[in-house]
Short mmCIF file of C-alpha atoms in Angstrom, two decimals:
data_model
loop_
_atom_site.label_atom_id
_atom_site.label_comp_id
_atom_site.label_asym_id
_atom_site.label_seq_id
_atom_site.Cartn_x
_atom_site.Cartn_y
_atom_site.Cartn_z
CA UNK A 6 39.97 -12.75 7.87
CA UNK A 7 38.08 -11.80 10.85
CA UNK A 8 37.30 -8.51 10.25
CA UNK A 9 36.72 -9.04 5.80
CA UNK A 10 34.15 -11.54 6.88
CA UNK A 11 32.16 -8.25 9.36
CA UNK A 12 32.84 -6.17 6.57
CA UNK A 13 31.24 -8.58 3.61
CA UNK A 14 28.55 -9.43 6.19
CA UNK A 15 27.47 -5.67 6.51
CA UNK A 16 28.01 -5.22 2.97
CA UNK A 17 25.75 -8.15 1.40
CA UNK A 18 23.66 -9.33 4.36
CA UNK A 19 22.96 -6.35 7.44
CA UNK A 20 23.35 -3.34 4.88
CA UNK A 21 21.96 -4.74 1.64
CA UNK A 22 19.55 -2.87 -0.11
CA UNK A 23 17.00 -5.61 -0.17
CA UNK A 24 17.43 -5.74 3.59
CA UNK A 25 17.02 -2.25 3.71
CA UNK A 26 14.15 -2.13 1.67
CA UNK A 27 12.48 -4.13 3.90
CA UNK A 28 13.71 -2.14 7.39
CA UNK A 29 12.29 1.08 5.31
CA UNK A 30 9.10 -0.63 5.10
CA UNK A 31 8.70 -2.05 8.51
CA UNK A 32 9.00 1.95 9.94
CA UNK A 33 6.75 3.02 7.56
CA UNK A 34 3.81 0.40 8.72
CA UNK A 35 4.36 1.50 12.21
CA UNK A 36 4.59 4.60 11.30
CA UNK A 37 1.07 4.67 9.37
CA UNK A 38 -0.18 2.32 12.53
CA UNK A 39 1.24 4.64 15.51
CA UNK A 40 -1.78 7.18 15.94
CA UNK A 41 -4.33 3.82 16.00
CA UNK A 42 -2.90 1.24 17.21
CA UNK A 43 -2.48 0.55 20.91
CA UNK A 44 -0.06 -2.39 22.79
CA UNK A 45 -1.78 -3.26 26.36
CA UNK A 46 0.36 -2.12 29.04
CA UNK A 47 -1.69 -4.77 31.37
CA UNK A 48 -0.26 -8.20 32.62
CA UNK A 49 -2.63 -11.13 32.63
CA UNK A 50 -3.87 -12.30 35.73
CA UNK A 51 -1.99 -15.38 35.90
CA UNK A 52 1.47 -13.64 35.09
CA UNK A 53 3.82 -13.49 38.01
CA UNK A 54 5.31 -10.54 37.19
CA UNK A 55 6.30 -7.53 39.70
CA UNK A 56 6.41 -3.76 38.55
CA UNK A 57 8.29 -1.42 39.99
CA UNK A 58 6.28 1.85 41.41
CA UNK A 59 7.20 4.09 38.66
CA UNK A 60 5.04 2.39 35.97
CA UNK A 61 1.89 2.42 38.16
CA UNK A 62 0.63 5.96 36.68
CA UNK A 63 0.84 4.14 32.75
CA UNK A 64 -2.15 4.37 30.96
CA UNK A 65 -3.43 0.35 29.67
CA UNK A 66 -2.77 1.31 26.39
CA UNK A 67 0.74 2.73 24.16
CA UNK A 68 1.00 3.65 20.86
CA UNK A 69 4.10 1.28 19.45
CA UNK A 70 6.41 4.37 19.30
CA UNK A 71 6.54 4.58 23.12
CA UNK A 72 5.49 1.01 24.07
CA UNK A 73 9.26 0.70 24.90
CA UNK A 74 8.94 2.81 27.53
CA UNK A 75 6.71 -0.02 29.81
CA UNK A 76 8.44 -3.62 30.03
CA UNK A 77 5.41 -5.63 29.55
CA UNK A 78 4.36 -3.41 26.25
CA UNK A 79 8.15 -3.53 25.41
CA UNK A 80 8.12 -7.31 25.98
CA UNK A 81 4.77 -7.33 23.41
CA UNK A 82 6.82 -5.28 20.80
CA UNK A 83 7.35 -8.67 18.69
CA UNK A 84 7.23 -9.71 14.99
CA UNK A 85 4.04 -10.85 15.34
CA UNK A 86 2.44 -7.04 15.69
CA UNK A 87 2.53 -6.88 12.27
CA UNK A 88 -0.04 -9.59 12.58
CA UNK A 89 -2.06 -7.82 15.41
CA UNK A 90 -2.47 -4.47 12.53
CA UNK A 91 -3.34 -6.76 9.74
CA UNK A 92 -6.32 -8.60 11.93
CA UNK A 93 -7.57 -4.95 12.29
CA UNK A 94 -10.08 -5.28 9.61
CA UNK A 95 -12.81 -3.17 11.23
CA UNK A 96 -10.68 0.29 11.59
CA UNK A 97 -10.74 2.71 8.26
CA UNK A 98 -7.92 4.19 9.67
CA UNK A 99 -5.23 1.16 9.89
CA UNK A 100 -5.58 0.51 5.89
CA UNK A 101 -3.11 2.19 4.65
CA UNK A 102 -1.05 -0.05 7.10
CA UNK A 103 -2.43 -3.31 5.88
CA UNK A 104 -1.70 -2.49 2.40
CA UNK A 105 1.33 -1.85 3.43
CA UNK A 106 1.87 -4.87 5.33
CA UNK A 107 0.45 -7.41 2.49
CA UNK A 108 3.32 -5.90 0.08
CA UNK A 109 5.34 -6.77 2.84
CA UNK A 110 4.67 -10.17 3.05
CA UNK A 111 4.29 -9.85 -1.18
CA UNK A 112 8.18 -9.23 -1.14
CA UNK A 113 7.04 -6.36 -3.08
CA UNK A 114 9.77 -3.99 -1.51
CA UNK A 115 11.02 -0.74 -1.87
CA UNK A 116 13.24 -0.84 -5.10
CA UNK A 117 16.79 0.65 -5.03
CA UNK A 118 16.93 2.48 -8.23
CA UNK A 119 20.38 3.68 -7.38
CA UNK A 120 22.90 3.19 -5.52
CA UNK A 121 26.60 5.48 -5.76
CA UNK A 122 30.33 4.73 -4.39
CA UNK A 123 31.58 7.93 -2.95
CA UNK A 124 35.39 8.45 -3.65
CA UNK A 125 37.27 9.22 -0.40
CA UNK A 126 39.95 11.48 -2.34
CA UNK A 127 37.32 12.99 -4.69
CA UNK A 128 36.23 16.61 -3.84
CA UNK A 129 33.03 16.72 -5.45
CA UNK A 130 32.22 13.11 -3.97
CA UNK A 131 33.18 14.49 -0.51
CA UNK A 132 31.08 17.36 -1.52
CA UNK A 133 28.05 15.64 -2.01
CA UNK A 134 28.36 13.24 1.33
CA UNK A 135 28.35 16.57 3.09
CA UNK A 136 24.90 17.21 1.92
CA UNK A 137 21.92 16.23 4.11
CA UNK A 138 19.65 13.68 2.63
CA UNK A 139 16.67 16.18 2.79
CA UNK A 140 18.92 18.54 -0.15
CA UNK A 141 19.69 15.12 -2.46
CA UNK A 142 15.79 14.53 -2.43
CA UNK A 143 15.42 18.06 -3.06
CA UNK A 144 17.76 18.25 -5.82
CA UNK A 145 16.34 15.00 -7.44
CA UNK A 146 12.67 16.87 -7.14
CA UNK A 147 14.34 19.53 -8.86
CA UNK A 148 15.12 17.35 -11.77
CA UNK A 149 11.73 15.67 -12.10
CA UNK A 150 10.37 18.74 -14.53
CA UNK A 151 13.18 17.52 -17.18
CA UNK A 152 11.59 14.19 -17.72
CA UNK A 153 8.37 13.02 -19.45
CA UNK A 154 6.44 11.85 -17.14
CA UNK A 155 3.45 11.85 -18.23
CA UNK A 156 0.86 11.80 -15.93
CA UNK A 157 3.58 10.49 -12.82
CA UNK A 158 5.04 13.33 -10.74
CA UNK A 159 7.58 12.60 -7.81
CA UNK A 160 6.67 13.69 -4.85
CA UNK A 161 8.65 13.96 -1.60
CA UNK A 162 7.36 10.95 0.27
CA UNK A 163 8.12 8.83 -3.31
CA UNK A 164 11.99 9.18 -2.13
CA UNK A 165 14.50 7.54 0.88
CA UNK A 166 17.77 8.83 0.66
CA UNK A 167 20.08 6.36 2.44
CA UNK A 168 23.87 7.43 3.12
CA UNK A 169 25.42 4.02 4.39
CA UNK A 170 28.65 3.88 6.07
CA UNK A 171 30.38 0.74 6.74
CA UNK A 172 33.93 -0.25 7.82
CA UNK A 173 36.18 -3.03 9.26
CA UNK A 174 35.44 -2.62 13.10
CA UNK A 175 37.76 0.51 13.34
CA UNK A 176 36.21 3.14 10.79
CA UNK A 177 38.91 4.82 8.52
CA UNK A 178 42.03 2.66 10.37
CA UNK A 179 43.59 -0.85 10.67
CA UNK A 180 41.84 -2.92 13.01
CA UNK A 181 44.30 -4.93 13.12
CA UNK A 182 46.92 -2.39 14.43
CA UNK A 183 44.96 -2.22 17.48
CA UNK A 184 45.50 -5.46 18.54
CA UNK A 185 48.61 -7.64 19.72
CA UNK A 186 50.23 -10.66 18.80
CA UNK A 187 52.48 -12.94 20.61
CA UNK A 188 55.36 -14.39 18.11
CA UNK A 189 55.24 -18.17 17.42
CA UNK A 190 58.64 -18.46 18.81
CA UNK A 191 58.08 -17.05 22.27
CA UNK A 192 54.95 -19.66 22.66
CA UNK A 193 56.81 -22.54 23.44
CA UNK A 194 59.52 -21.98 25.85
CA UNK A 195 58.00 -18.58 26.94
CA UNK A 196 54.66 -19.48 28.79
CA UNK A 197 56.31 -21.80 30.88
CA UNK A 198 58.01 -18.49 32.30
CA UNK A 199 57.03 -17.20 36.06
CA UNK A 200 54.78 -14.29 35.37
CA UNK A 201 56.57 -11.56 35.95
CA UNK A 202 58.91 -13.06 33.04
CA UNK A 203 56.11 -14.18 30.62
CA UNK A 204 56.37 -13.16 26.89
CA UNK A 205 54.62 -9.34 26.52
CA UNK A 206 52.42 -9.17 22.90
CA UNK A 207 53.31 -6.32 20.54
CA UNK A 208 51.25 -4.62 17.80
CA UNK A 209 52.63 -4.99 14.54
CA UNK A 210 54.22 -2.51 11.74
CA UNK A 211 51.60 -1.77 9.18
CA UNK A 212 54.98 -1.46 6.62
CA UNK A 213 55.79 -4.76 7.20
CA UNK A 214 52.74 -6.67 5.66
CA UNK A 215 51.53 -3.97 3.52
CA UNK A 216 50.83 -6.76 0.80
CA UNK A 217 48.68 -8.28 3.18
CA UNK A 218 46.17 -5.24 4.08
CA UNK A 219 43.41 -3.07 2.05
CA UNK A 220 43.98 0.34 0.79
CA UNK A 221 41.03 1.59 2.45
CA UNK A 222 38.88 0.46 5.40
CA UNK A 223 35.22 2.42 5.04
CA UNK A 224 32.90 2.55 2.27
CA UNK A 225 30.55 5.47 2.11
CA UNK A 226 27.78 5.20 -0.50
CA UNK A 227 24.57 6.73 -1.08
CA UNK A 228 21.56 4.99 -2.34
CA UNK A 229 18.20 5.80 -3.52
CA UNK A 230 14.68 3.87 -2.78
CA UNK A 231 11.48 4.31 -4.49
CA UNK A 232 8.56 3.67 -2.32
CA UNK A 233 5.91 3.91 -5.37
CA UNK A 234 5.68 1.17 -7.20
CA UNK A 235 4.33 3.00 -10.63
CA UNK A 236 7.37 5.59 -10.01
CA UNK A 237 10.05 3.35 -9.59
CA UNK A 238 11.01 3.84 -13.54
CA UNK A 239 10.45 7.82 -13.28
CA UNK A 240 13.31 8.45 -10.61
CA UNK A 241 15.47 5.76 -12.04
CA UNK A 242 15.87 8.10 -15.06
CA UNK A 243 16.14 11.19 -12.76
CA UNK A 244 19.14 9.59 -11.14
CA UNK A 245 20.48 9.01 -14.21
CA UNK A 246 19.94 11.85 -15.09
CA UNK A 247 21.62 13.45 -11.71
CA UNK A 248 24.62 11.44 -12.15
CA UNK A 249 25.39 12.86 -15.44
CA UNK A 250 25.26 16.33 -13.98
CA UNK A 251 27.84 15.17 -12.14
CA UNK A 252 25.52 15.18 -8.79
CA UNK A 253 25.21 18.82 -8.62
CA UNK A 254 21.59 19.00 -8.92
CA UNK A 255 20.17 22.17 -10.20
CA UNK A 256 18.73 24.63 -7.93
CA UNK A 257 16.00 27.36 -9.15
CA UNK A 258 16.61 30.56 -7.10
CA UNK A 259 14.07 33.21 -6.52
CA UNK A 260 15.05 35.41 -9.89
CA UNK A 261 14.05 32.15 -11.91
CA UNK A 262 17.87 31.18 -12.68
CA UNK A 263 19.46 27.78 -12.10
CA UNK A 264 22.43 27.10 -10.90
CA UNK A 265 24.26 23.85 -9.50
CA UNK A 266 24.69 23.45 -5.97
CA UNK A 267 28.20 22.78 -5.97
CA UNK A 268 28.63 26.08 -7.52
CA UNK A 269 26.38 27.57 -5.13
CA UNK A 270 28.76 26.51 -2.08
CA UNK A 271 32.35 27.21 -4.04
CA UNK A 272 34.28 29.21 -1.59
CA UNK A 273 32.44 28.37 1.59
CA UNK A 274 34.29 25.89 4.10
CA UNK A 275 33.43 22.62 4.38
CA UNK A 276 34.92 19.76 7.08
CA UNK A 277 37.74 17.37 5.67
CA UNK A 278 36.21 14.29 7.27
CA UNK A 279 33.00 12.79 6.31
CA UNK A 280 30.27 13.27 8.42
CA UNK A 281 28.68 10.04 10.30
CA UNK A 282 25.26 9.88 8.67
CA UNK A 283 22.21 7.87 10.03
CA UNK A 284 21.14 5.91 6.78
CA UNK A 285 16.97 6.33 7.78
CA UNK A 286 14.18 6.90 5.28
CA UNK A 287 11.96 9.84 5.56
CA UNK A 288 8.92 9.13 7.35
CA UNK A 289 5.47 9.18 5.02
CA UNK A 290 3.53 12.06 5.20
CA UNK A 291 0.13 11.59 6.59
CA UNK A 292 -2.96 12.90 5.28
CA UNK A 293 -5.82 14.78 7.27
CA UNK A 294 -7.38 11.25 8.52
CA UNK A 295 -3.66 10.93 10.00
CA UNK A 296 -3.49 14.34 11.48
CA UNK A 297 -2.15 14.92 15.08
CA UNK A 298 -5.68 15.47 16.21
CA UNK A 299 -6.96 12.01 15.17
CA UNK A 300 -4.15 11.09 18.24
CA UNK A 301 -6.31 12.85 21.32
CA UNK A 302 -7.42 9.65 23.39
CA UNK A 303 -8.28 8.86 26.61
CA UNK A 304 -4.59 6.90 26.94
CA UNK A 305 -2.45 10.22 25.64
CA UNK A 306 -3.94 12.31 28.08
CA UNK A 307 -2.40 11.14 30.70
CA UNK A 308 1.01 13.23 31.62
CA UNK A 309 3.07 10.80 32.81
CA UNK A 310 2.60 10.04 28.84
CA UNK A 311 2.85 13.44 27.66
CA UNK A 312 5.70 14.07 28.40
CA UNK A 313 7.52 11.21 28.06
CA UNK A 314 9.95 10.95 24.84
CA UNK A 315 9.68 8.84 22.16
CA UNK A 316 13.08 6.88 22.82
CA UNK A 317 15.62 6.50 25.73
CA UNK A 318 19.02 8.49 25.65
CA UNK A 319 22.03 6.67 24.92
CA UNK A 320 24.80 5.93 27.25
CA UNK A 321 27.22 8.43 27.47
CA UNK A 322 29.81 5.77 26.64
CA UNK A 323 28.57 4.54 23.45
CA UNK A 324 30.42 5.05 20.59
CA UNK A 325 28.66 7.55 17.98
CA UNK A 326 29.60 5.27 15.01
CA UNK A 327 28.09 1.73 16.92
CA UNK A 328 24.84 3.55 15.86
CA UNK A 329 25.35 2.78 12.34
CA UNK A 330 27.56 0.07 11.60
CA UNK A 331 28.89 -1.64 14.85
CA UNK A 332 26.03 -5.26 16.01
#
């Protein structure tokens, strides 16, 4: 029961696509926010706080992307700096990000306009997970040109490709196999024992309460977000539309002739397992009042900055998959 009640909770609370919609959004405001917006670095004067040496050279300022890299910005990395970017009224350059923020707090997310089940013992399904979510957008983009759209064309940033992965606790096997049990018999009489004669907890035979166990233990799924609200209705169709091509996609090679991509990769090799997948969007695409030059300030300048990177490396003992499904 333990581990169907993780699974359901991924399923229809952590991993739901409204949830997701909103995560997608959240990066995208700070995203949109990063090159102007600053999170002090300072403590106040009445704080009784002691830094070590090393964060003496920090600029005052850090853009949100590396304000985890100082504790008191880290410590200032709350809910409430999507506040501190909507009170930004006097800066041109943040109002993309308070649009953005007020169809936050609209609940006018992302929609999911599709979302598909990939088949662990299907070869075109496992075909398909193997593909990066950079060539599904591309294929869809392919598609667009078959559907009268009037006026509407997708564009690149219009699309999140999400490849979610969730299992039991164990990924493809029986959690419960890797734990032990302690029969109901041996209880009694048997932890009254001295200890080098107490009762010693087996795992169980899968075979022997079959009836009792799934089939499978993972779900692997792909979905598809619209970030336009106007659009929403054009790739809805163009998924549909990509689903009855059975998810090939069609491809337009340099000669001008189209082919699928699945035939395009018949005969090459391809893995037996399925890939772990981080299920991100893509991150918008800023325009020339967003470019990297916009960035030069007085607090970027600084090397200690420069060169620092934009998130800490994980322990070496962390488990690849805890990165996508494991809390």
């Amino acid at each position: 029961t333990f581990f169907t009640t993780r699974f359901l909770n991924h399923k229809k609370v952590y991993r739901h696509k409204t949830t997701q919609a909103a995560t997608f959004m959240i990066v995208d405001i700070l995203t949109l926010a990063d090159p102007y917006f600053r999170v002090s670095t300072r403590l106040e004067e009445d704080d009784d706080f002691l830094l070590a040496d090393q964060y003496s050279s920090f600029p005052s300022m850090l853009p949100p992307s590396r304000a985890s890299l100082h504790p008191i910005s880290h410590l200032r990395l709350r809910d409430s700096i999507l506040d501190q970017i909507m009170h930004t009224t006097g800066d041109p350059r943040l109002k993309k990000a308070r649009k953005l923020i007020q169809r936050y707090w609209n609940r006018d997310f992302y929609k999911c306009v599709m979302e598909r089940q990939m088949r662990l013992n299907d070869e075109d399904d496992m075909d398909l997970w193997q593909k990066s979510e950079h060539d599904i957008r591309q294929e869809l983009l392919n598609l667009n040109g078959k559907h009268d759209a009037g006026r509407l064309t997708l564009t690149e940033d219009d699309i999140i490709i999400e490849k979610m992965k969730i299992h039991h606790g164990s990924g493809p096997m029986n959690p419960v196999l890797r734990m032990k049990f302690l029969p109901k018999r041996e209880l009694d009489a048997g932890l009254w024992n001295p200890v080098m004669q107490l009762p010693v907890a087996k795992t169980i035979e899968e075979e022997h309460h079959a009836a009792h166990f799934h089939k499978q233990f993972q779900k692997f799924s792909i979905r598809v977000f619209c970030r336009s609200q106007q659009k929403a209705e054009l790739l809805e169709h163009v998924c549909e539309s990509w689903k009855a091509n059975g998810s090939r996609g069609v491809v337009v090679d340099g000669t001008g002739a189209t082919t699928t991509s699945l035939e395009q990769t018949k005969g090459q090799d391809r893995d037996d397992e399925f890939p772990p997948s981080y299920g991100g969007g893509v991150p918008l695409t800023q325009d020339d009042d967003c470019s990297d030059e916009s960035m030069n300030d007085d607090n970027l300048d600084d090397p200690a900055v420069a060169s620092m990177p934009l998130s800490q490396p994980d322990d070496e003992n962390d488990d690849d998959d805890d990165n996508v499904e494991h809390f």
